[in-house]
Amino acid sequence: MSGRRVGAITKRILQQFRRDHRTLGLLFGAPLVILALLGYLLRGGGDVPKMGIVNLDGGPLGGIVASTLERSKTVSASSVSAGDADGRLRSGDIAGYLVLPSDFSAKAQQSRTIAPEIHLEGSQPGLSQSILQAVSQSFIGLAGQAGGIQFTPRITFLYGGPSFDTLDYFGAAFIGLVVFFLVFVITAVAFLRERGQGTLERLMASPLRRAEIVLGYMLGFTVLALVQSAEVLAFSLLVLHVHNVGNVALIFVLEALMAIAAVNLGIFLSMFARTEFQAVQFIPLVIVPQVLLAGIIFPISTEPGPLQALSRVLPLTYAVEGLRNIMIKGADLTWSSLQLDLGVVLGFCVLVILAGATTLRRRVA
Amino acid sequence: MATDSYAVEVEGVAKRFGKQPALDGVSLRIRRGEVYGLLGPNGAGKTTLIRSLVGLVAPEQGTVTVLGRRMPQLAVLARVGYMTQQAALYPDLSAEENVRFFGAIHGRENGVREALEFVELWDRRTSVVSTLSGGMRTRCSLACALVHKPDLLLLDEPTVGVDPQLRVQLWDGFRKMAAGGTAIVVSSHVMDEAERCDRLGLIRFGKLLAEGTVAEIKSRAGVDRLEDAFLKLSGVSAS
């Protein structure tokens, strides 16, 4: 073991990085950006879940529960009329609502049980959890006053159900994410290899049109991506039994669109990298922020305001939302929300195809 | 004027990379069926000149006309073969698959066997390129450049790493193609290769210093050896 020889390698590595400003920027800049984003996301004073209270109680207890809930900091509760509640739940305006029946006070005093109805939207377990927690807390105060009262809420779910778990929620989103991420990386690296091994130069000196190159690439990788999409989907549904009430063909269409978008994003972004090493650096810049902001982990409705706006321009947001619409809510093409999701993903596809073809021309001319 | 008897016409072409002039007012004409050698040291501008012939370099000044068509033009590239300095191949494909691919993108898929036999790789056609030796890769790269039987063949240092015996054979092949009307441009800094060309262009600092047959260049410099002529002619200009 020679200290000098080891030192020579160490020194060489530092010298290499000194010239590679982009990698340095990434090494020292990206962690701060990602952590700052995460910090803002979690502590930025995002919105709490919205819920409604339908208070039909003729007695005093309903009012106490309602006002306790309205003061709660973990949910934003407001009173709604019995007629409106279901509509607002379906439109996604509120994540759940509590119904205090007309005999609520009477029953609590006579039979010492309180049985409110809790209606949950159900597609986002995190939001449901917050609401259940806030409701049961509001009853703790009541139980303290009346003493020995049994709390047996009746919970209904608009989507999903009591067995709906975290994997069901994440699974839908990850089917899209896994395909998007892997296809993007593989395409970007393959295209850079073409540049590095000199074959791109040869292609450019042939009668091939730029659009032919991009289209050929797209079709080739799309074949791979579609097989992968089918595999991921089959595994998720048949082996993991991820909750799905929607049309499998529709899921596949959305997944395929994401794959095609990823192929072209890979081609497009590889124009801005010289080496495969630099292509990998797009992962923290392109993929990580989307994963944080696309509503995969944190519901967009609870993000701080400015981040919600950012989430709304990320294409992955719509893909994730679309997949959840189909798989959890059973959306079909007549749903306007799914039309929007598909429209945005399709538009993004077209955009990156054009971007890829245009940049290729510029780089070579 | 562009006449069809010329395969290449370069008029006053200039190109800089940053401040560094790569081509500085180069003019030359290459006839069909002619083997033209571009001779010059590393960094003289040989590769830039060849790349400008296929439209990969856009000249800042001057014009490039290839096979009667003003460049850049895509369609004419179907009749041009370009062998890059680096053996540009797909390492995961076999030799035959590589040649077939480059044939296909030039609109010709039936010359694969002939091209591979020309470079003596037909027996190794199923070998994956990453398992071939350096010299074999060079030959495979050459096969990719001529599979579509181009009317203009551009070879950027084609025989680097090729053993002397095969080099002789390749040159016999080049001469046959030239006899069939193909114009061939060969860049090189190897003198014995230069001796086999019909005409030579000496290039240095992006300028065409001298042009002519081997005999003309030797007599102009007043020396017997091409190497001495080259040093003398480029030395005169450098001072």
Short mmCIF file of N, CA and C in Angstrom, two decimals, chain A residues 201-361:
data_model
loop_
_atom_site.label_atom_id
_atom_site.label_comp_id
_atom_site.label_asym_id
_atom_site.label_seq_id
_atom_site.Cartn_x
_atom_site.Cartn_y
_atom_site.Cartn_z
N GLU A 201 -22.92 10.74 -35.44
CA GLU A 201 -22.25 11.48 -36.52
C GLU A 201 -22.54 10.81 -37.87
N ARG A 202 -22.46 9.47 -37.87
CA ARG A 202 -22.73 8.73 -39.10
C ARG A 202 -24.18 8.88 -39.53
N LEU A 203 -25.09 8.83 -38.55
CA LEU A 203 -26.51 8.99 -38.89
C LEU A 203 -26.75 10.36 -39.50
N MET A 204 -26.04 11.35 -38.95
CA MET A 204 -26.23 12.72 -39.43
C MET A 204 -25.64 12.90 -40.81
N ALA A 205 -24.68 12.07 -41.17
CA ALA A 205 -24.08 12.16 -42.50
C ALA A 205 -24.79 11.24 -43.48
N SER A 206 -25.95 10.73 -43.08
CA SER A 206 -26.73 9.87 -43.97
C SER A 206 -27.97 10.64 -44.40
N PRO A 207 -28.73 10.11 -45.35
CA PRO A 207 -29.93 10.86 -45.77
C PRO A 207 -31.06 10.84 -44.75
N LEU A 208 -30.84 10.27 -43.58
CA LEU A 208 -31.88 10.27 -42.54
C LEU A 208 -32.31 11.68 -42.17
N ARG A 209 -33.62 11.87 -42.05
CA ARG A 209 -34.11 13.14 -41.52
C ARG A 209 -34.13 13.07 -40.00
N ARG A 210 -34.02 14.25 -39.38
CA ARG A 210 -34.03 14.27 -37.90
C ARG A 210 -35.30 13.63 -37.36
N ALA A 211 -36.42 13.96 -38.00
CA ALA A 211 -37.69 13.42 -37.52
C ALA A 211 -37.69 11.90 -37.63
N GLU A 212 -37.01 11.37 -38.66
CA GLU A 212 -36.95 9.92 -38.81
C GLU A 212 -36.16 9.28 -37.67
N ILE A 213 -35.09 9.95 -37.28
CA ILE A 213 -34.29 9.43 -36.16
C ILE A 213 -35.13 9.42 -34.88
N VAL A 214 -35.76 10.56 -34.60
CA VAL A 214 -36.55 10.66 -33.37
C VAL A 214 -37.70 9.65 -33.39
N LEU A 215 -38.35 9.53 -34.54
CA LEU A 215 -39.49 8.62 -34.64
C LEU A 215 -39.04 7.16 -34.51
N GLY A 216 -37.94 6.84 -35.16
CA GLY A 216 -37.41 5.48 -35.07
C GLY A 216 -37.06 5.11 -33.64
N TYR A 217 -36.38 6.06 -32.99
CA TYR A 217 -36.04 5.85 -31.58
C TYR A 217 -37.28 5.65 -30.74
N MET A 218 -38.24 6.52 -31.00
CA MET A 218 -39.46 6.50 -30.21
C MET A 218 -40.15 5.15 -30.34
N LEU A 219 -40.27 4.66 -31.57
CA LEU A 219 -40.98 3.40 -31.78
C LEU A 219 -40.20 2.25 -31.14
N GLY A 220 -38.89 2.25 -31.32
CA GLY A 220 -38.08 1.18 -30.74
C GLY A 220 -38.23 1.11 -29.24
N PHE A 221 -38.06 2.26 -28.60
CA PHE A 221 -38.15 2.26 -27.14
C PHE A 221 -39.58 2.10 -26.66
N THR A 222 -40.52 2.53 -27.50
CA THR A 222 -41.91 2.37 -27.10
C THR A 222 -42.28 0.89 -27.03
N VAL A 223 -41.74 0.10 -27.95
CA VAL A 223 -42.00 -1.35 -27.89
C VAL A 223 -41.55 -1.88 -26.52
N LEU A 224 -40.32 -1.53 -26.14
CA LEU A 224 -39.81 -1.97 -24.84
C LEU A 224 -40.67 -1.43 -23.70
N ALA A 225 -41.01 -0.14 -23.82
CA ALA A 225 -41.75 0.51 -22.74
C ALA A 225 -43.14 -0.10 -22.58
N LEU A 226 -43.74 -0.47 -23.70
CA LEU A 226 -45.09 -1.03 -23.61
C LEU A 226 -45.06 -2.42 -22.96
N VAL A 227 -44.05 -3.20 -23.31
CA VAL A 227 -43.91 -4.51 -22.67
C VAL A 227 -43.72 -4.32 -21.17
N GLN A 228 -42.86 -3.34 -20.83
CA GLN A 228 -42.63 -3.07 -19.41
C GLN A 228 -43.92 -2.61 -18.74
N SER A 229 -44.65 -1.73 -19.40
CA SER A 229 -45.90 -1.23 -18.82
C SER A 229 -46.86 -2.37 -18.54
N ALA A 230 -46.97 -3.27 -19.51
CA ALA A 230 -47.89 -4.40 -19.35
C ALA A 230 -47.44 -5.28 -18.19
N GLU A 231 -46.14 -5.48 -18.10
CA GLU A 231 -45.59 -6.32 -17.03
C GLU A 231 -45.87 -5.69 -15.65
N VAL A 232 -45.58 -4.39 -15.54
CA VAL A 232 -45.79 -3.68 -14.27
C VAL A 232 -47.27 -3.74 -13.88
N LEU A 233 -48.12 -3.53 -14.87
CA LEU A 233 -49.56 -3.52 -14.60
C LEU A 233 -50.04 -4.90 -14.14
N ALA A 234 -49.60 -5.93 -14.87
CA ALA A 234 -50.02 -7.29 -14.53
C ALA A 234 -49.54 -7.65 -13.13
N PHE A 235 -48.29 -7.32 -12.82
CA PHE A 235 -47.75 -7.65 -11.50
C PHE A 235 -48.53 -6.93 -10.40
N SER A 236 -48.81 -5.65 -10.63
CA SER A 236 -49.52 -4.87 -9.62
C SER A 236 -50.92 -5.41 -9.36
N LEU A 237 -51.60 -5.79 -10.43
CA LEU A 237 -52.99 -6.21 -10.27
C LEU A 237 -53.11 -7.67 -9.84
N LEU A 238 -52.28 -8.53 -10.44
CA LEU A 238 -52.46 -9.96 -10.21
C LEU A 238 -51.68 -10.47 -9.00
N VAL A 239 -50.49 -9.91 -8.77
CA VAL A 239 -49.67 -10.41 -7.66
C VAL A 239 -49.88 -9.55 -6.41
N LEU A 240 -49.79 -8.24 -6.59
CA LEU A 240 -49.92 -7.36 -5.41
C LEU A 240 -51.39 -7.07 -5.08
N HIS A 241 -52.28 -7.38 -6.01
CA HIS A 241 -53.71 -7.10 -5.82
C HIS A 241 -53.96 -5.65 -5.44
N VAL A 242 -53.31 -4.77 -6.16
CA VAL A 242 -53.58 -3.35 -5.94
C VAL A 242 -55.02 -3.07 -6.34
N HIS A 243 -55.69 -2.33 -5.47
CA HIS A 243 -57.10 -1.99 -5.67
C HIS A 243 -57.35 -1.41 -7.06
N ASN A 244 -58.25 -2.00 -7.80
CA ASN A 244 -58.62 -1.43 -9.08
C ASN A 244 -60.08 -1.67 -9.38
N VAL A 245 -60.81 -0.59 -9.60
CA VAL A 245 -62.21 -0.73 -9.98
C VAL A 245 -62.42 -0.22 -11.41
N GLY A 246 -61.33 0.18 -12.06
CA GLY A 246 -61.46 0.80 -13.38
C GLY A 246 -61.15 -0.15 -14.51
N ASN A 247 -61.15 0.42 -15.70
CA ASN A 247 -60.92 -0.32 -16.93
C ASN A 247 -59.41 -0.50 -17.14
N VAL A 248 -58.98 -1.77 -17.22
CA VAL A 248 -57.55 -2.06 -17.35
C VAL A 248 -56.97 -1.47 -18.64
N ALA A 249 -57.74 -1.52 -19.71
CA ALA A 249 -57.26 -0.98 -20.99
C ALA A 249 -56.98 0.52 -20.86
N LEU A 250 -57.82 1.18 -20.11
CA LEU A 250 -57.66 2.62 -19.93
C LEU A 250 -56.38 2.92 -19.13
N ILE A 251 -56.12 2.10 -18.12
CA ILE A 251 -54.90 2.26 -17.33
C ILE A 251 -53.70 2.11 -18.26
N PHE A 252 -53.78 1.09 -19.12
CA PHE A 252 -52.67 0.81 -20.02
C PHE A 252 -52.44 1.97 -21.00
N VAL A 253 -53.52 2.55 -21.49
CA VAL A 253 -53.39 3.69 -22.41
C VAL A 253 -52.64 4.84 -21.73
N LEU A 254 -53.03 5.14 -20.50
CA LEU A 254 -52.40 6.25 -19.78
C LEU A 254 -50.93 5.93 -19.51
N GLU A 255 -50.67 4.69 -19.12
CA GLU A 255 -49.30 4.25 -18.87
C GLU A 255 -48.47 4.36 -20.14
N ALA A 256 -49.05 3.92 -21.25
CA ALA A 256 -48.34 3.95 -22.53
C ALA A 256 -48.01 5.38 -22.93
N LEU A 257 -48.95 6.29 -22.70
CA LEU A 257 -48.70 7.70 -23.02
C LEU A 257 -47.53 8.23 -22.20
N MET A 258 -47.49 7.83 -20.92
CA MET A 258 -46.38 8.26 -20.06
C MET A 258 -45.06 7.70 -20.58
N ALA A 259 -45.10 6.46 -21.04
CA ALA A 259 -43.88 5.84 -21.55
C ALA A 259 -43.39 6.57 -22.80
N ILE A 260 -44.30 6.90 -23.69
CA ILE A 260 -43.91 7.61 -24.91
C ILE A 260 -43.36 8.98 -24.56
N ALA A 261 -43.99 9.64 -23.60
CA ALA A 261 -43.49 10.94 -23.14
C ALA A 261 -42.09 10.79 -22.58
N ALA A 262 -41.87 9.72 -21.81
CA ALA A 262 -40.56 9.52 -21.18
C ALA A 262 -39.48 9.28 -22.22
N VAL A 263 -39.81 8.52 -23.27
CA VAL A 263 -38.85 8.28 -24.35
C VAL A 263 -38.40 9.60 -24.95
N ASN A 264 -39.36 10.45 -25.24
CA ASN A 264 -39.03 11.70 -25.91
C ASN A 264 -38.39 12.70 -24.98
N LEU A 265 -38.76 12.65 -23.70
CA LEU A 265 -38.09 13.52 -22.73
C LEU A 265 -36.63 13.09 -22.62
N GLY A 266 -36.41 11.79 -22.66
CA GLY A 266 -35.04 11.26 -22.62
C GLY A 266 -34.22 11.74 -23.81
N ILE A 267 -34.80 11.68 -25.00
CA ILE A 267 -34.10 12.14 -26.20
C ILE A 267 -33.83 13.64 -26.08
N PHE A 268 -34.85 14.37 -25.69
CA PHE A 268 -34.73 15.82 -25.60
C PHE A 268 -33.64 16.24 -24.60
N LEU A 269 -33.71 15.66 -23.39
CA LEU A 269 -32.76 16.10 -22.36
C LEU A 269 -31.35 15.59 -22.63
N SER A 270 -31.22 14.48 -23.37
CA SER A 270 -29.87 13.99 -23.65
C SER A 270 -29.11 14.97 -24.54
N MET A 271 -29.82 15.87 -25.18
CA MET A 271 -29.15 16.89 -25.99
C MET A 271 -28.40 17.88 -25.10
N PHE A 272 -28.78 17.92 -23.84
CA PHE A 272 -28.14 18.88 -22.94
C PHE A 272 -27.08 18.22 -22.08
N ALA A 273 -26.75 17.00 -22.40
CA ALA A 273 -25.71 16.31 -21.65
C ALA A 273 -24.67 15.81 -22.63
N ARG A 274 -23.43 15.79 -22.21
CA ARG A 274 -22.38 15.30 -23.09
C ARG A 274 -22.07 13.84 -22.82
N THR A 275 -22.26 13.44 -21.56
CA THR A 275 -21.88 12.08 -21.20
C THR A 275 -23.04 11.39 -20.49
N GLU A 276 -22.93 10.07 -20.40
CA GLU A 276 -23.95 9.31 -19.69
C GLU A 276 -24.01 9.73 -18.22
N PHE A 277 -22.84 10.07 -17.70
CA PHE A 277 -22.71 10.55 -16.33
C PHE A 277 -23.60 11.78 -16.11
N GLN A 278 -23.53 12.69 -17.05
CA GLN A 278 -24.34 13.90 -16.93
C GLN A 278 -25.82 13.60 -17.09
N ALA A 279 -26.14 12.58 -17.88
CA ALA A 279 -27.55 12.24 -18.08
C ALA A 279 -28.17 11.75 -16.78
N VAL A 280 -27.40 10.99 -16.03
CA VAL A 280 -27.90 10.48 -14.77
C VAL A 280 -28.22 11.64 -13.82
N GLN A 281 -27.52 12.75 -14.02
CA GLN A 281 -27.74 13.91 -13.16
C GLN A 281 -29.11 14.54 -13.36
N PHE A 282 -29.77 14.18 -14.45
CA PHE A 282 -31.12 14.72 -14.64
C PHE A 282 -32.10 14.12 -13.65
N ILE A 283 -31.72 12.98 -13.06
CA ILE A 283 -32.66 12.33 -12.14
C ILE A 283 -33.03 13.25 -10.97
N PRO A 284 -32.04 13.80 -10.23
CA PRO A 284 -32.43 14.69 -9.14
C PRO A 284 -33.08 15.99 -9.63
N LEU A 285 -32.78 16.39 -10.86
CA LEU A 285 -33.34 17.66 -11.35
C LEU A 285 -34.74 17.49 -11.94
N VAL A 286 -34.97 16.38 -12.60
CA VAL A 286 -36.23 16.21 -13.32
C VAL A 286 -37.18 15.28 -12.57
N ILE A 287 -36.62 14.21 -12.02
CA ILE A 287 -37.48 13.18 -11.46
C ILE A 287 -37.88 13.47 -10.01
N VAL A 288 -36.88 13.79 -9.16
CA VAL A 288 -37.18 13.93 -7.73
C VAL A 288 -38.23 15.01 -7.44
N PRO A 289 -38.09 16.23 -8.01
CA PRO A 289 -39.13 17.23 -7.72
C PRO A 289 -40.52 16.77 -8.16
N GLN A 290 -40.58 16.04 -9.27
CA GLN A 290 -41.89 15.56 -9.72
C GLN A 290 -42.46 14.54 -8.74
N VAL A 291 -41.58 13.69 -8.24
CA VAL A 291 -42.05 12.68 -7.29
C VAL A 291 -42.61 13.36 -6.04
N LEU A 292 -41.91 14.42 -5.59
CA LEU A 292 -42.36 15.12 -4.38
C LEU A 292 -43.65 15.91 -4.62
N LEU A 293 -43.77 16.45 -5.83
CA LEU A 293 -44.86 17.41 -6.06
C LEU A 293 -46.04 16.87 -6.85
N ALA A 294 -45.91 15.66 -7.39
CA ALA A 294 -46.98 15.18 -8.26
C ALA A 294 -48.14 14.57 -7.50
N GLY A 295 -48.10 14.68 -6.18
CA GLY A 295 -49.21 14.14 -5.40
C GLY A 295 -49.09 12.65 -5.16
N ILE A 296 -47.90 12.11 -5.46
CA ILE A 296 -47.72 10.68 -5.26
C ILE A 296 -47.72 10.36 -3.77
N ILE A 297 -46.95 11.15 -3.01
CA ILE A 297 -46.81 10.89 -1.58
C ILE A 297 -47.69 11.85 -0.77
N PHE A 298 -47.57 13.14 -1.10
CA PHE A 298 -48.33 14.15 -0.36
C PHE A 298 -49.48 14.65 -1.22
N PRO A 299 -50.71 14.58 -0.70
CA PRO A 299 -51.84 15.07 -1.50
C PRO A 299 -51.63 16.53 -1.88
N ILE A 300 -51.90 16.84 -3.14
CA ILE A 300 -51.67 18.20 -3.63
C ILE A 300 -52.54 19.20 -2.87
N SER A 301 -53.74 18.78 -2.48
CA SER A 301 -54.65 19.73 -1.81
C SER A 301 -54.12 20.18 -0.45
N THR A 302 -53.13 19.46 0.11
CA THR A 302 -52.61 19.89 1.41
C THR A 302 -51.24 20.56 1.27
N GLU A 303 -50.77 20.77 0.04
CA GLU A 303 -49.48 21.46 -0.15
C GLU A 303 -49.64 22.96 0.10
N PRO A 304 -48.54 23.65 0.47
CA PRO A 304 -48.60 25.11 0.55
C PRO A 304 -49.01 25.68 -0.82
N GLY A 305 -49.72 26.79 -0.80
CA GLY A 305 -50.29 27.37 -2.02
C GLY A 305 -49.37 27.45 -3.22
N PRO A 306 -48.19 28.07 -3.09
CA PRO A 306 -47.31 28.21 -4.26
C PRO A 306 -46.90 26.86 -4.85
N LEU A 307 -46.71 25.86 -3.98
CA LEU A 307 -46.32 24.55 -4.48
C LEU A 307 -47.49 23.88 -5.20
N GLN A 308 -48.72 24.17 -4.75
CA GLN A 308 -49.87 23.63 -5.46
C GLN A 308 -49.88 24.12 -6.89
N ALA A 309 -49.55 25.40 -7.06
CA ALA A 309 -49.51 25.96 -8.41
C ALA A 309 -48.45 25.25 -9.24
N LEU A 310 -47.29 24.99 -8.61
CA LEU A 310 -46.21 24.29 -9.31
C LEU A 310 -46.65 22.87 -9.67
N SER A 311 -47.28 22.20 -8.73
CA SER A 311 -47.75 20.84 -8.99
C SER A 311 -48.69 20.80 -10.18
N ARG A 312 -49.47 21.85 -10.31
CA ARG A 312 -50.48 21.88 -11.37
C ARG A 312 -49.88 22.04 -12.76
N VAL A 313 -48.59 22.36 -12.86
CA VAL A 313 -47.99 22.44 -14.19
C VAL A 313 -47.11 21.22 -14.49
N LEU A 314 -46.95 20.32 -13.53
CA LEU A 314 -46.13 19.14 -13.79
C LEU A 314 -46.97 18.05 -14.45
N PRO A 315 -46.48 17.52 -15.56
CA PRO A 315 -47.29 16.51 -16.26
C PRO A 315 -47.52 15.25 -15.43
N LEU A 316 -46.52 14.90 -14.60
CA LEU A 316 -46.67 13.67 -13.81
C LEU A 316 -47.88 13.77 -12.88
N THR A 317 -48.17 14.99 -12.40
CA THR A 317 -49.33 15.21 -11.55
C THR A 317 -50.60 14.66 -12.20
N TYR A 318 -50.76 14.97 -13.49
CA TYR A 318 -51.97 14.57 -14.18
C TYR A 318 -51.99 13.08 -14.46
N ALA A 319 -50.80 12.53 -14.70
CA ALA A 319 -50.72 11.09 -14.93
C ALA A 319 -51.13 10.34 -13.66
N VAL A 320 -50.58 10.79 -12.53
CA VAL A 320 -50.89 10.16 -11.24
C VAL A 320 -52.37 10.30 -10.92
N GLU A 321 -52.87 11.50 -11.13
CA GLU A 321 -54.28 11.76 -10.86
C GLU A 321 -55.17 10.91 -11.75
N GLY A 322 -54.76 10.81 -13.02
CA GLY A 322 -55.54 10.01 -13.96
C GLY A 322 -55.58 8.55 -13.55
N LEU A 323 -54.39 8.02 -13.18
CA LEU A 323 -54.34 6.62 -12.78
C LEU A 323 -55.20 6.38 -11.55
N ARG A 324 -55.18 7.33 -10.61
CA ARG A 324 -56.00 7.17 -9.40
C ARG A 324 -57.48 7.31 -9.72
N ASN A 325 -57.76 8.23 -10.65
CA ASN A 325 -59.16 8.38 -11.07
C ASN A 325 -59.71 7.08 -11.60
N ILE A 326 -58.88 6.42 -12.44
CA ILE A 326 -59.35 5.17 -13.06
C ILE A 326 -59.40 4.06 -12.02
N MET A 327 -58.29 3.85 -11.33
CA MET A 327 -58.15 2.66 -10.50
C MET A 327 -58.94 2.73 -9.21
N ILE A 328 -58.98 3.91 -8.60
CA ILE A 328 -59.63 4.03 -7.30
C ILE A 328 -61.08 4.45 -7.45
N LYS A 329 -61.32 5.37 -8.39
CA LYS A 329 -62.68 5.89 -8.51
C LYS A 329 -63.45 5.25 -9.65
N GLY A 330 -62.78 4.44 -10.47
CA GLY A 330 -63.47 3.79 -11.58
C GLY A 330 -63.87 4.75 -12.68
N ALA A 331 -63.06 5.80 -12.86
CA ALA A 331 -63.41 6.80 -13.87
C ALA A 331 -63.34 6.20 -15.27
N ASP A 332 -64.22 6.66 -16.16
CA ASP A 332 -64.12 6.30 -17.57
C ASP A 332 -64.02 7.58 -18.38
N LEU A 333 -64.04 7.42 -19.70
CA LEU A 333 -63.77 8.58 -20.55
C LEU A 333 -64.85 9.66 -20.48
N THR A 334 -65.98 9.36 -19.83
CA THR A 334 -67.00 10.39 -19.73
C THR A 334 -66.72 11.37 -18.59
N TRP A 335 -65.75 11.02 -17.72
CA TRP A 335 -65.43 11.91 -16.59
C TRP A 335 -64.60 13.08 -17.10
N SER A 336 -65.01 14.27 -16.75
CA SER A 336 -64.26 15.43 -17.24
C SER A 336 -62.87 15.49 -16.60
N SER A 337 -62.77 15.01 -15.35
CA SER A 337 -61.45 15.07 -14.70
C SER A 337 -60.47 14.14 -15.41
N LEU A 338 -60.94 12.97 -15.86
CA LEU A 338 -60.05 12.06 -16.57
C LEU A 338 -59.73 12.59 -17.96
N GLN A 339 -60.70 13.25 -18.58
CA GLN A 339 -60.44 13.88 -19.88
C GLN A 339 -59.31 14.90 -19.76
N LEU A 340 -59.35 15.67 -18.67
CA LEU A 340 -58.30 16.66 -18.45
C LEU A 340 -56.95 15.96 -18.27
N ASP A 341 -56.93 14.92 -17.42
CA ASP A 341 -55.68 14.20 -17.15
C ASP A 341 -55.09 13.64 -18.45
N LEU A 342 -55.92 12.95 -19.21
CA LEU A 342 -55.45 12.36 -20.46
C LEU A 342 -55.00 13.44 -21.44
N GLY A 343 -55.78 14.51 -21.48
CA GLY A 343 -55.45 15.62 -22.38
C GLY A 343 -54.09 16.21 -22.07
N VAL A 344 -53.82 16.44 -20.78
CA VAL A 344 -52.54 17.04 -20.40
C VAL A 344 -51.38 16.10 -20.72
N VAL A 345 -51.56 14.82 -20.40
CA VAL A 345 -50.48 13.85 -20.67
C VAL A 345 -50.23 13.75 -22.18
N LEU A 346 -51.29 13.72 -22.95
CA LEU A 346 -51.17 13.66 -24.41
C LEU A 346 -50.47 14.92 -24.94
N GLY A 347 -50.88 16.07 -24.42
CA GLY A 347 -50.26 17.33 -24.82
C GLY A 347 -48.78 17.35 -24.50
N PHE A 348 -48.43 16.81 -23.34
CA PHE A 348 -47.03 16.75 -22.93
C PHE A 348 -46.23 15.86 -23.87
N CYS A 349 -46.84 14.74 -24.26
CA CYS A 349 -46.22 13.83 -25.23
C CYS A 349 -45.86 14.58 -26.51
N VAL A 350 -46.83 15.27 -27.07
CA VAL A 350 -46.63 15.99 -28.32
C VAL A 350 -45.53 17.03 -28.14
N LEU A 351 -45.58 17.72 -27.01
CA LEU A 351 -44.60 18.78 -26.74
C LEU A 351 -43.18 18.24 -26.74
N VAL A 352 -42.95 17.12 -26.03
CA VAL A 352 -41.57 16.61 -25.94
C VAL A 352 -41.13 15.98 -27.27
N ILE A 353 -42.07 15.43 -28.04
CA ILE A 353 -41.69 14.90 -29.35
C ILE A 353 -41.17 16.04 -30.22
N LEU A 354 -41.91 17.14 -30.24
CA LEU A 354 -41.49 18.30 -31.02
C LEU A 354 -40.17 18.86 -30.50
N ALA A 355 -40.06 18.93 -29.17
CA ALA A 355 -38.84 19.48 -28.56
C ALA A 355 -37.64 18.63 -28.95
N GLY A 356 -37.80 17.30 -28.91
CA GLY A 356 -36.71 16.39 -29.26
C GLY A 356 -36.27 16.61 -30.70
N ALA A 357 -37.22 16.64 -31.62
CA ALA A 357 -36.89 16.78 -33.04
C ALA A 357 -36.23 18.13 -33.31
N THR A 358 -36.73 19.19 -32.66
CA THR A 358 -36.18 20.52 -32.91
C THR A 358 -34.77 20.65 -32.37
N THR A 359 -34.54 20.14 -31.17
CA THR A 359 -33.21 20.30 -30.56
C THR A 359 -32.17 19.51 -31.34
N LEU A 360 -32.57 18.33 -31.82
CA LEU A 360 -31.64 17.50 -32.58
C LEU A 360 -31.14 18.26 -33.79
N ARG A 361 -32.04 18.94 -34.47
CA ARG A 361 -31.66 19.70 -35.65
C ARG A 361 -30.65 20.79 -35.27
#
